[in-house]
């Protein structure tokens, strides 16, 4: 690199890097940087190759290696346990089920209840909440609340117009009595 021809071939960024490596000022244009480097090389007369200087920076970076410990392979149970500790989650399926049951208000015992009981208890819990929401927004969004509202409307209508909600066999004598009174009033036709 002692030759001026080699310094001329270098780009400005490379010249600045060379100056910085030798502790020279890096400000200036290409001609000034070449002159500084040439003067420095004449004084010290070191035959330093550009590739060596550039390689020094590259060598320094890989020198910092990370130490990786190689542990014996873990069983799946140990691996799941460590993962659970690391992410703060339950490790076993039983504990997962217990946490889920507590979150949704389900019974925590091991026997699974019938689907009908779960659906009824869930609907009973949500009915008040759905009614409040319907009042707040002025309309029912949930299909469950719409069905409940329709059932209530039908029940009120039946009570208003005299249709009994109990068994129809008890209503049969009343119907016959009404027919008899009507026949007496208007005469038999």
C-alpha positions as MATLAB code, in Angstrom:
seq = 'XXXXXXXXXXXXXXXXXXXXXXXXXXXXXXXXXXXXXXXXXXXXXXXXXXXXXXXXXXXXXXXXXXXXXXXXXXXXXXXXXXXXXXXXXXXXXXXXXXXXXXXXXXXXXXXXXXXXXXXXXXXXXXXXXXXXXXXXXXXXXXXXXXXXXXXXXXXXXXXXXXXXXXXXXXXXXXXXXXXXXXXXXXXXX';
ca = [
       0.000    0.000    0.000;
       3.029    2.228    0.005;
       2.431    3.065   -3.596;
       0.350    6.089   -4.507;
      -1.376    4.041   -7.198;
      -2.904    1.710   -4.605;
      -4.122    4.641   -2.503;
      -5.690    6.181   -5.603;
      -7.701    3.015   -6.197;
      -9.308    3.143   -2.762;
     -12.678    4.761   -2.286;
     -13.203    7.689    0.055;
     -14.845    5.532    2.741;
     -11.933    3.073    2.613;
      -9.422    5.926    2.852;
     -11.215    7.276    5.910;
     -11.152    3.815    7.442;
      -7.401    3.579    6.817;
      -6.837    6.995    8.401;
      -8.933    6.053   11.392;
      -7.009    2.790   11.828;
      -3.756    4.765   11.984;
      -5.108    7.506   14.237;
      -5.111   10.207   11.552;
      -7.738   12.854   10.943;
     -10.550   11.518    8.737;
     -11.954   14.840    7.518;
     -11.203   16.136    4.055;
     -11.464   15.148    0.423;
      -9.843   12.178   -1.273;
      -6.647   14.017   -2.207;
      -6.046   15.233    1.345;
      -6.667   11.774    2.803;
      -4.224   10.210    0.304;
      -1.593   12.843    1.171;
      -2.011   12.183    4.919;
      -1.770    8.438    4.490;
       1.276    8.762    2.198;
       3.044   11.023    4.712;
       2.265    8.627    7.549;
       3.512    5.641    5.576;
       6.719    7.467    4.608;
       7.415    8.288    8.258;
       6.745    4.852    9.644;
       7.666    2.870    6.542;
       5.462    0.007    7.538;
       4.371   -2.259    4.811;
       0.797   -2.811    5.887;
      -1.567   -4.376    3.419;
      -5.052   -2.900    3.001;
      -6.586   -6.334    3.228;
      -4.851   -6.920    6.557;
      -6.241   -3.710    8.030;
      -9.721   -4.453    6.749;
      -9.450   -8.045    7.954;
      -8.524   -6.858   11.463;
     -11.960   -5.312   11.884;
     -13.571   -8.465   10.561;
     -11.526  -10.673   12.891;
     -12.403   -8.639   15.989;
     -16.149   -9.133   15.554;
     -16.199  -12.964   15.429;
     -13.833  -13.193   18.406;
     -16.781  -12.583   20.737;
     -18.373  -16.011   20.913;
     -21.319  -17.070   22.947;
     -20.827  -20.022   25.226;
     -23.547  -22.604   24.764;
     -24.001  -25.261   27.389;
     -24.903  -28.653   26.091;
     -27.181  -30.426   28.528;
     -28.371  -34.013   28.335;
     -31.729  -34.347   26.549;
     -34.709  -33.821   28.810;
     -37.778  -35.987   28.970;
     -41.019  -34.522   27.709;
     -42.337  -34.109   31.240;
     -39.277  -32.156   32.359;
     -39.381  -30.079   29.209;
     -43.051  -29.195   29.765;
     -42.339  -28.366   33.400;
     -39.516  -25.979   32.468;
     -41.644  -24.397   29.756;
     -44.462  -23.895   32.260;
     -42.076  -22.209   34.695;
     -40.606  -20.005   31.990;
     -43.955  -18.777   30.616;
     -45.832  -18.908   33.940;
     -48.489  -21.341   32.731;
     -49.784  -24.572   34.294;
     -47.887  -27.664   33.212;
     -50.410  -30.479   33.517;
     -53.685  -30.880   31.693;
     -55.559  -31.280   34.973;
     -54.355  -27.930   36.216;
     -55.230  -26.364   32.857;
     -58.748  -27.759   33.128;
     -59.111  -26.520   36.699;
     -58.034  -23.002   35.743;
     -60.380  -22.988   32.744;
     -63.274  -24.206   34.898;
     -62.611  -21.472   37.432;
     -62.454  -18.852   34.679;
     -65.819  -19.845   33.198;
     -67.530  -20.644   36.493;
     -67.893  -24.352   35.809;
     -67.719  -27.019   38.531;
     -64.159  -28.157   39.174;
     -64.844  -31.805   40.030;
     -63.508  -34.449   37.629;
     -66.903  -35.753   36.477;
     -68.122  -33.887   33.450;
     -71.701  -32.628   33.783;
     -74.277  -33.265   31.093;
     -74.358  -30.710   28.279;
     -77.910  -29.627   29.126;
     -76.961  -28.560   32.626;
     -74.046  -26.525   31.389;
     -76.135  -24.791   28.757;
     -78.922  -23.977   31.224;
     -76.595  -22.622   33.875;
     -74.759  -20.544   31.302;
     -78.014  -19.143   29.905;
     -79.297  -18.320   33.393;
     -76.166  -16.376   34.147;
     -76.284  -14.441   30.903;
     -80.012  -13.631   30.757;
     -79.790  -10.619   33.058;
     -76.666   -9.437   31.343;
     -78.287   -9.788   27.921;
     -81.405   -7.909   29.089;
     -79.306   -5.037   30.402;
     -77.417   -4.883   27.142;
     -80.643   -4.900   25.124;
     -81.962   -1.981   27.213;
     -78.712   -0.081   26.840;
     -78.565   -0.419   23.045;
     -82.309   -0.432   22.381;
     -82.380   -3.795   20.600;
     -81.493   -7.442   21.081;
     -78.369   -8.610   19.370;
     -78.066  -12.082   20.843;
     -80.212  -14.915   19.506;
     -80.645  -16.221   23.057;
     -82.084  -12.950   24.302;
     -84.334  -12.679   21.236;
     -85.726  -16.152   21.895;
     -86.318  -15.367   25.571;
     -88.042  -12.098   24.691;
     -90.320  -13.832   22.163;
     -91.250  -16.488   24.739;
     -92.122  -13.788   27.280;
     -94.262  -11.929   24.724;
     -96.173  -15.097   23.832;
     -96.758  -15.911   27.483;
     -98.130  -12.407   28.192;
    -100.343  -12.562   25.120;
    -101.772  -15.919   26.144;
    -102.554  -14.605   29.620;
    -104.163  -11.454   28.227;
    -106.491  -13.275   25.848;
    -107.483  -15.980   28.297;
    -105.638  -18.916   26.844;
    -104.525  -21.043   29.725;
    -100.946  -22.096   29.795;
    -101.826  -25.267   31.715;
    -103.145  -28.513   30.248;
    -105.992  -28.214   27.722;
    -107.982  -31.096   29.222;
    -109.045  -28.868   32.111;
    -110.301  -26.266   29.634;
    -112.607  -28.662   27.745;
    -115.557  -28.473   30.215;
    -115.383  -24.675   30.171;
    -115.607  -24.679   26.391;
    -118.642  -26.938   26.498;
    -120.314  -24.704   29.073;
    -119.743  -21.650   26.912;
    -121.235  -23.444   23.922;
    -124.351  -24.308   25.903;
    -124.848  -20.725   27.094;
    -124.446  -19.445   23.546;
    -126.929  -21.957   22.224;
    -129.499  -20.898   24.850;
    -128.990  -17.243   24.137;
    -129.321  -17.403   20.357;
    -131.398  -20.466   20.033;
    -130.546  -23.628   18.256;
    -130.225  -23.182   14.594;
];
